[in-house]
Short mmCIF file of C-alpha atoms in Angstrom, two decimals:
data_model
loop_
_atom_site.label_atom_id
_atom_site.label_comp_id
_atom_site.label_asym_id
_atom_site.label_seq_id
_atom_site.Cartn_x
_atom_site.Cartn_y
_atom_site.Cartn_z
CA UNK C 1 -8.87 -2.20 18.27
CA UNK C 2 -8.77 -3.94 15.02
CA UNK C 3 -6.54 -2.69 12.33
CA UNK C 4 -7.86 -2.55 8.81
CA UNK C 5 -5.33 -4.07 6.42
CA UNK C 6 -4.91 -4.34 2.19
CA UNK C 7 -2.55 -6.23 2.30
CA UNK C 8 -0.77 -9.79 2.56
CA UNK C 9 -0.09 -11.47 5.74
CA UNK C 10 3.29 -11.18 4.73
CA UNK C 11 3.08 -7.46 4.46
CA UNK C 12 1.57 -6.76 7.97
CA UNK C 13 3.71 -9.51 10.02
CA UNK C 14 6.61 -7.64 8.31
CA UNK C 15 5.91 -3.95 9.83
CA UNK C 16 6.41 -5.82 13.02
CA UNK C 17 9.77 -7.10 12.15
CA UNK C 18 10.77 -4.06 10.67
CA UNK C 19 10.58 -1.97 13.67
CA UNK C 20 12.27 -4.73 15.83
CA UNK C 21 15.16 -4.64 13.65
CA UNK C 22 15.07 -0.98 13.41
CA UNK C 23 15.13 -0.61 17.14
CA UNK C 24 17.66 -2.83 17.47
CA UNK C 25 20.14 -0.89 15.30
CA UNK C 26 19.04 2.70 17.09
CA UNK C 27 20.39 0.78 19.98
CA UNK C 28 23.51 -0.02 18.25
CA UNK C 29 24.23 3.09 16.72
CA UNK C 30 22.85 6.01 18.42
CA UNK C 31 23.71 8.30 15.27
CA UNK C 32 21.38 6.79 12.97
CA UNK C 33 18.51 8.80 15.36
CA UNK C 34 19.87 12.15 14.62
CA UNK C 35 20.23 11.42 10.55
CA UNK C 36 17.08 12.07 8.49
CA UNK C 37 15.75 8.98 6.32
CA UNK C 38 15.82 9.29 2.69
CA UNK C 39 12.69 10.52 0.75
CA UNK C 40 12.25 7.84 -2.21
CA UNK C 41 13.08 9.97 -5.19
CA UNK C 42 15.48 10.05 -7.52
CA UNK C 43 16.00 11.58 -11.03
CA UNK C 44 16.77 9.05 -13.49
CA UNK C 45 17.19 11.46 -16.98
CA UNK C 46 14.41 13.54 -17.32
CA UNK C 47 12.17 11.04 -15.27
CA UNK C 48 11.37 11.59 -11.68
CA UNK C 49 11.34 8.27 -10.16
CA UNK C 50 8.82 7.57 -6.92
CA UNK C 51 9.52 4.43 -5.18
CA UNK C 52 6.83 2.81 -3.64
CA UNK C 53 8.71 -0.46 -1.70
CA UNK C 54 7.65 -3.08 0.73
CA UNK C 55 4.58 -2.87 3.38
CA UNK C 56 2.61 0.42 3.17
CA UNK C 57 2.31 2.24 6.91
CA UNK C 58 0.16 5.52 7.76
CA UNK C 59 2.82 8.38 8.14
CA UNK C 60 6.33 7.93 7.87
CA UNK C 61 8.45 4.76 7.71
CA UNK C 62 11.70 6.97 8.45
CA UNK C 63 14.88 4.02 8.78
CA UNK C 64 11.93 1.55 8.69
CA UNK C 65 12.42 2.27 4.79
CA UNK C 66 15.90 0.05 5.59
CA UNK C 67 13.98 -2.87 6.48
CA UNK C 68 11.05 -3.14 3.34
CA UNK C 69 8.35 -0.57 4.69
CA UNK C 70 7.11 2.60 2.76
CA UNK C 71 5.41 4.93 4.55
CA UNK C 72 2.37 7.16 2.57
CA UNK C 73 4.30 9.97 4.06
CA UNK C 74 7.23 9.39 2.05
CA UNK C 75 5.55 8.78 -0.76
CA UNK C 76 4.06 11.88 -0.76
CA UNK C 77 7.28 13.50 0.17
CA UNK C 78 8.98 12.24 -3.25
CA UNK C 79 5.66 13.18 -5.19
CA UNK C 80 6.42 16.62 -4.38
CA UNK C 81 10.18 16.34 -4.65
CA UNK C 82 9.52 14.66 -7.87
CA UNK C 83 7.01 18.08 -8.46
CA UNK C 84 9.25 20.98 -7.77
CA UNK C 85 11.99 18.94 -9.54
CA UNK C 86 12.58 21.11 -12.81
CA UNK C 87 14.49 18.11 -14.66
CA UNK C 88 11.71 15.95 -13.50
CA UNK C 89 9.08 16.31 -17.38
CA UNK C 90 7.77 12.87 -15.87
CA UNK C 91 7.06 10.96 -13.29
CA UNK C 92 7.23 6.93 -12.49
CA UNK C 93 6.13 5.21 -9.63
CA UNK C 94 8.35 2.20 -9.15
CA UNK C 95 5.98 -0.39 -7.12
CA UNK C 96 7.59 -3.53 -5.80
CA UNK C 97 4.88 -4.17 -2.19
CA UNK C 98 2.51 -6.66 -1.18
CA UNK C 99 -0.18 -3.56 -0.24
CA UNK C 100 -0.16 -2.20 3.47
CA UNK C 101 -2.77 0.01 5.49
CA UNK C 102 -5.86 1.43 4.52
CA UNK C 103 -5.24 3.94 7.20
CA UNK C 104 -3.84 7.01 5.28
CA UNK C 105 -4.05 5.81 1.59
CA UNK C 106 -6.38 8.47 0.71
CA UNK C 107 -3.38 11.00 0.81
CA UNK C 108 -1.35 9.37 -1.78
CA UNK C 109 -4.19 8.71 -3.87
CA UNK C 110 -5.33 12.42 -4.03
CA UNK C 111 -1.86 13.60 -4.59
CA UNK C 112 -1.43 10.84 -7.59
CA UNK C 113 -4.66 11.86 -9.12
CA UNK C 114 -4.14 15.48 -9.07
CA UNK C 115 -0.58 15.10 -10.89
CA UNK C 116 -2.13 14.40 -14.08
CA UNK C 117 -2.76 18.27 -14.66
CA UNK C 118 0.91 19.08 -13.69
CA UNK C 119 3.14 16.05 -15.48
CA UNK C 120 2.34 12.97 -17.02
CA UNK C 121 2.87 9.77 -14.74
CA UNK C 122 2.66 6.39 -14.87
CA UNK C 123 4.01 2.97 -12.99
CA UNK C 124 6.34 -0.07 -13.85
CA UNK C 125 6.07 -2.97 -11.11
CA UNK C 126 7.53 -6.23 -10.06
CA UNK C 127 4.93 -6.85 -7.64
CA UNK C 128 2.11 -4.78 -6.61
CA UNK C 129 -1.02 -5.88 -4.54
CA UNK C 130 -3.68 -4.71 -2.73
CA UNK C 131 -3.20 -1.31 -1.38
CA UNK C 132 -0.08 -0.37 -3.86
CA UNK C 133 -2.47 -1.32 -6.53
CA UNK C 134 -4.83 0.70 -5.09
CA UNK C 135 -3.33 3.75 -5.11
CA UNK C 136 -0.63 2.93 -8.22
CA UNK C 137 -3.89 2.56 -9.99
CA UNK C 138 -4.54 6.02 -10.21
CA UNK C 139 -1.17 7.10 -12.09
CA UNK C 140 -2.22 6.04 -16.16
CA UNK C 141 0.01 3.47 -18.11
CA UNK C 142 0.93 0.25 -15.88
CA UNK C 143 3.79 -1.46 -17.47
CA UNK C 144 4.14 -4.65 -15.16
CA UNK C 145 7.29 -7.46 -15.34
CA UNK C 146 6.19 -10.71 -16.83
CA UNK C 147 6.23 -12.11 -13.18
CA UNK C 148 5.05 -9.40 -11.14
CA UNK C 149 1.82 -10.62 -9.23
CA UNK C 150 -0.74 -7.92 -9.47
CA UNK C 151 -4.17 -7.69 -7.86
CA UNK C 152 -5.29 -8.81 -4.15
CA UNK C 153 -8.44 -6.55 -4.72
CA UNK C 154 -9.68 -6.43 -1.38
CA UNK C 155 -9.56 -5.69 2.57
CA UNK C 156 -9.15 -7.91 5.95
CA UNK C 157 -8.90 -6.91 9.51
CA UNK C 158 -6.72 -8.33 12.09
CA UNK C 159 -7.68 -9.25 15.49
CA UNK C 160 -4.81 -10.27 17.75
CA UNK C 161 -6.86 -12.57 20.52
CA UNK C 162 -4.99 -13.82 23.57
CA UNK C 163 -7.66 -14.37 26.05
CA UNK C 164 -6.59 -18.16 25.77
CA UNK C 165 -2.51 -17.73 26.65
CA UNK C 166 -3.91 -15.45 29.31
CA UNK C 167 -6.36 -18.02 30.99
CA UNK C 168 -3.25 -20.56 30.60
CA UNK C 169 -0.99 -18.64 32.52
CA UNK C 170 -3.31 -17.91 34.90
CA UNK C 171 -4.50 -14.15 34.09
CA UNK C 172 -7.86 -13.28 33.72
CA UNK C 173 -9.51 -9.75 31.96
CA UNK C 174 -12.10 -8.39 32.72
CA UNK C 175 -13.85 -5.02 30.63
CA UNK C 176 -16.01 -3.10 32.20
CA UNK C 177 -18.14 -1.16 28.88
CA UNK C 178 -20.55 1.80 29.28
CA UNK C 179 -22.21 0.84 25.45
CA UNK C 180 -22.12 -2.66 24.21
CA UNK C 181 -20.17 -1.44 21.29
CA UNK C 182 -17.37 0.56 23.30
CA UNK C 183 -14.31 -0.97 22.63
CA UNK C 184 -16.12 -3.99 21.48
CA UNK C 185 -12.72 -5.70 20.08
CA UNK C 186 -10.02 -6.25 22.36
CA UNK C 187 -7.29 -8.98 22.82
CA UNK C 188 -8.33 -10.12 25.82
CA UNK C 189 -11.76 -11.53 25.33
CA UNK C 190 -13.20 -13.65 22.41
CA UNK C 191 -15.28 -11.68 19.60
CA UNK C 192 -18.79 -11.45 20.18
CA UNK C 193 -21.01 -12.31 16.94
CA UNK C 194 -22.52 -8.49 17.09
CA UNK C 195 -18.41 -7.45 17.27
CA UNK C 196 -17.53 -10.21 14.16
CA UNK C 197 -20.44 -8.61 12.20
CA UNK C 198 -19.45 -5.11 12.53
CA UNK C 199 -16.06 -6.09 11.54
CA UNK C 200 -17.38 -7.89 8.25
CA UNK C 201 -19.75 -4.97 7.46
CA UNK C 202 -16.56 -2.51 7.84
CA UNK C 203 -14.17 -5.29 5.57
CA UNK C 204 -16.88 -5.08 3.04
CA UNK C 205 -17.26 -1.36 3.38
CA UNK C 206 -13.68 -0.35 2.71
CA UNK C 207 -13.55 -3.15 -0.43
CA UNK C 208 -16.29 -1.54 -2.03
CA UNK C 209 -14.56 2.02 -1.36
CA UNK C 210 -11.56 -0.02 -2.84
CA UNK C 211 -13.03 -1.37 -6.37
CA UNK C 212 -15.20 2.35 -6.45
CA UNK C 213 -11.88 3.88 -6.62
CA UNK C 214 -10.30 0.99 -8.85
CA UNK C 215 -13.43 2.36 -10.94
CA UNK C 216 -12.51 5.96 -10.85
CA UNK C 217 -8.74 5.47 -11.81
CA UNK C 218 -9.28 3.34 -14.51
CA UNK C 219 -12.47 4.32 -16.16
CA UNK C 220 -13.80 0.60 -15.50
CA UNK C 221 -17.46 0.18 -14.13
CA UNK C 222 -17.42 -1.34 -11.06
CA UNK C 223 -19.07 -4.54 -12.09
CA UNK C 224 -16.58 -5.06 -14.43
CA UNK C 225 -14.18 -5.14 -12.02
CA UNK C 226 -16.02 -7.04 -8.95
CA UNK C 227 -16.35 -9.95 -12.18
CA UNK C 228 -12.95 -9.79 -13.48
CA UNK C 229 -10.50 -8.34 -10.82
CA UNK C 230 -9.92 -11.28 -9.15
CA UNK C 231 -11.99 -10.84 -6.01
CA UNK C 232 -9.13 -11.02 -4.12
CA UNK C 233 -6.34 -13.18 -6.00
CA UNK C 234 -3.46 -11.75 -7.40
CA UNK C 235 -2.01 -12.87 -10.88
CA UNK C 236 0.75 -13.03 -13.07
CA UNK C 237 1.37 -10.02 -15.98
CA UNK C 238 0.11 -11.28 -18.61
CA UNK C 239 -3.53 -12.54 -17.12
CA UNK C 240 -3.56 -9.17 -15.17
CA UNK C 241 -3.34 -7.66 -18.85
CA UNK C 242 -6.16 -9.63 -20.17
CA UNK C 243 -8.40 -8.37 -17.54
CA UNK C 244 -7.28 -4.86 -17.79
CA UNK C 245 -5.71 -4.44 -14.57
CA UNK C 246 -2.34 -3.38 -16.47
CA UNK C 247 -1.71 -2.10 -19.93
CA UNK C 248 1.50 -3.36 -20.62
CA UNK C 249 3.85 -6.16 -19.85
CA UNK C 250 7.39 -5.09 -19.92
CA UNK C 251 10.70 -4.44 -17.74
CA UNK C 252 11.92 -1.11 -16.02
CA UNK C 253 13.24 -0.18 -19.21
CA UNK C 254 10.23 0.26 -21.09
CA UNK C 255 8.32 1.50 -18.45
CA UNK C 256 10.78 4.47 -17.65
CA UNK C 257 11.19 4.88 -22.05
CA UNK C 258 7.33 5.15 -21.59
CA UNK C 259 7.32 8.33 -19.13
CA UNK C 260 10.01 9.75 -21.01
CA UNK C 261 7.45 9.83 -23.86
CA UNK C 262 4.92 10.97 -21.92
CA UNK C 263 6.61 13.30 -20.82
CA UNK C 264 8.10 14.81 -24.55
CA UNK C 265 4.37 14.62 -25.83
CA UNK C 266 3.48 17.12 -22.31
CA UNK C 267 6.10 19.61 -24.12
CA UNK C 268 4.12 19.70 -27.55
#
């Protein structure tokens, strides 16, 4: 099974560390297991801050957060935290990943696009690719560092192959199929050009559902932002501002004197 990924290389490889670590200190300290991980919310003034850090995972990160992954779990979590929070008049999503999963982004999203009837949001970044942009798209202002790399419009899939290592050492696979197309990509056998195809045709799929929702959250046409997004490079603040991805470039300070505004001119 393939996993479908918005995201760097980086991002994915670092799940894999993150739960090595994390099992390694569960092994070490048995109390940590029986302690419930932080939801990513805090109240800073009258802003309710969302933090959306590190590699994006369906479900819950839980200590994982420790290590640089985000689950769309938690971030849903501190969306309503940041909700029922009376002192909360705003909220800001505070993005710092590389992108993550596709696999459960549609949660988020919905939840981010049906705030803006209940309080004002918006986002300051330092980094924010693929599937964070994705989803941070759809909370209004972006106020974005003069570094921050923003962009990576776009979807791969990963195929972990090890037929080869297998033959090497002597061990040999074999899958029996009732349908050509049952469990058509495995990690014991090289692709098949039907199995590579399907693959593309999904890769393609889920960037078009990508840059239709890029469309949606920022009132964009679609062509506009196949031409000018990037079509799958990232880029520094100030280009990402000439091509509309962000609104403003600016640090945490602005951004967060932004939502409270927002969130004063909600009052009126």
């Amino acid at each position: 099974m393939s996993q479908l990924w918005a995201g760097s290389p980086e991002s994915y490889n670092n799940v894999a560390v993150a739960k090595a670590k994390l099992t390694a200190r569960m092994n070490s300290n048995s109390d940590l297991a029986r302690e419930k991980p932080p939801v990513p919310y805090q109240l800073v003034g009258d802003v309710g801050v969302v933090s959306v850090k590190g590699s994006l995972i369906a479900g819950s990160a839980g200590w994982m957060q420790l290590y640089g992954v985000t689950g769309y779990d938690d971030i849903n979590a501190a969306i309503l935290q940041a909700v029922q929070d009376q002192g909360a008049k705003s909220i800001m999503f505070d993005v710092d990943s590389p992108g993550g999963s596709v696999s459960g982004i549609d949660s988020p999203l919905g939840l981010i696009r049906n705030l803006k009837g209940v309080k004002p949001t918006n986002v300051f970044t330092s980094s924010m690719g693929s599937a964070a942009f994705w989803i941070g798209s759809a909370a209004g202002h972006i106020t974005a560092e003069r570094f921050a790399q923003v962009g990576s419009v776009g979807a791969v899939a990963t195929v972990r192959n090890i037929a080869k290592y297998l033959e090497d050492a002597g061990i040999k696979y074999e899958v029996i199929r009732s349908d050509p197309g049952k469990m058509a990509v495995t990690p014991y056998e090289e692709l098949t050009d039907d199995a590579r195809a399907d693959l593309e045709a999904m890769v393609q799929q889920v960037r078009d559902m990508f840059v239709a929702d890029l469309a949606t959250n920022t009132g964009l046409t679609a062509s506009y932002i196949t031409k000018n997004f990037g079509a799958g490079k990232s880029f520094l603040a100030e280009e990402a501002l000439s091509r509309k991805m962000i609104h403003a470039v600016g640090d945490y300070s602005a951004a967060l004197a932004k939502s409270k505004r927002l969130g004063e001119a909600k009052k009126k």
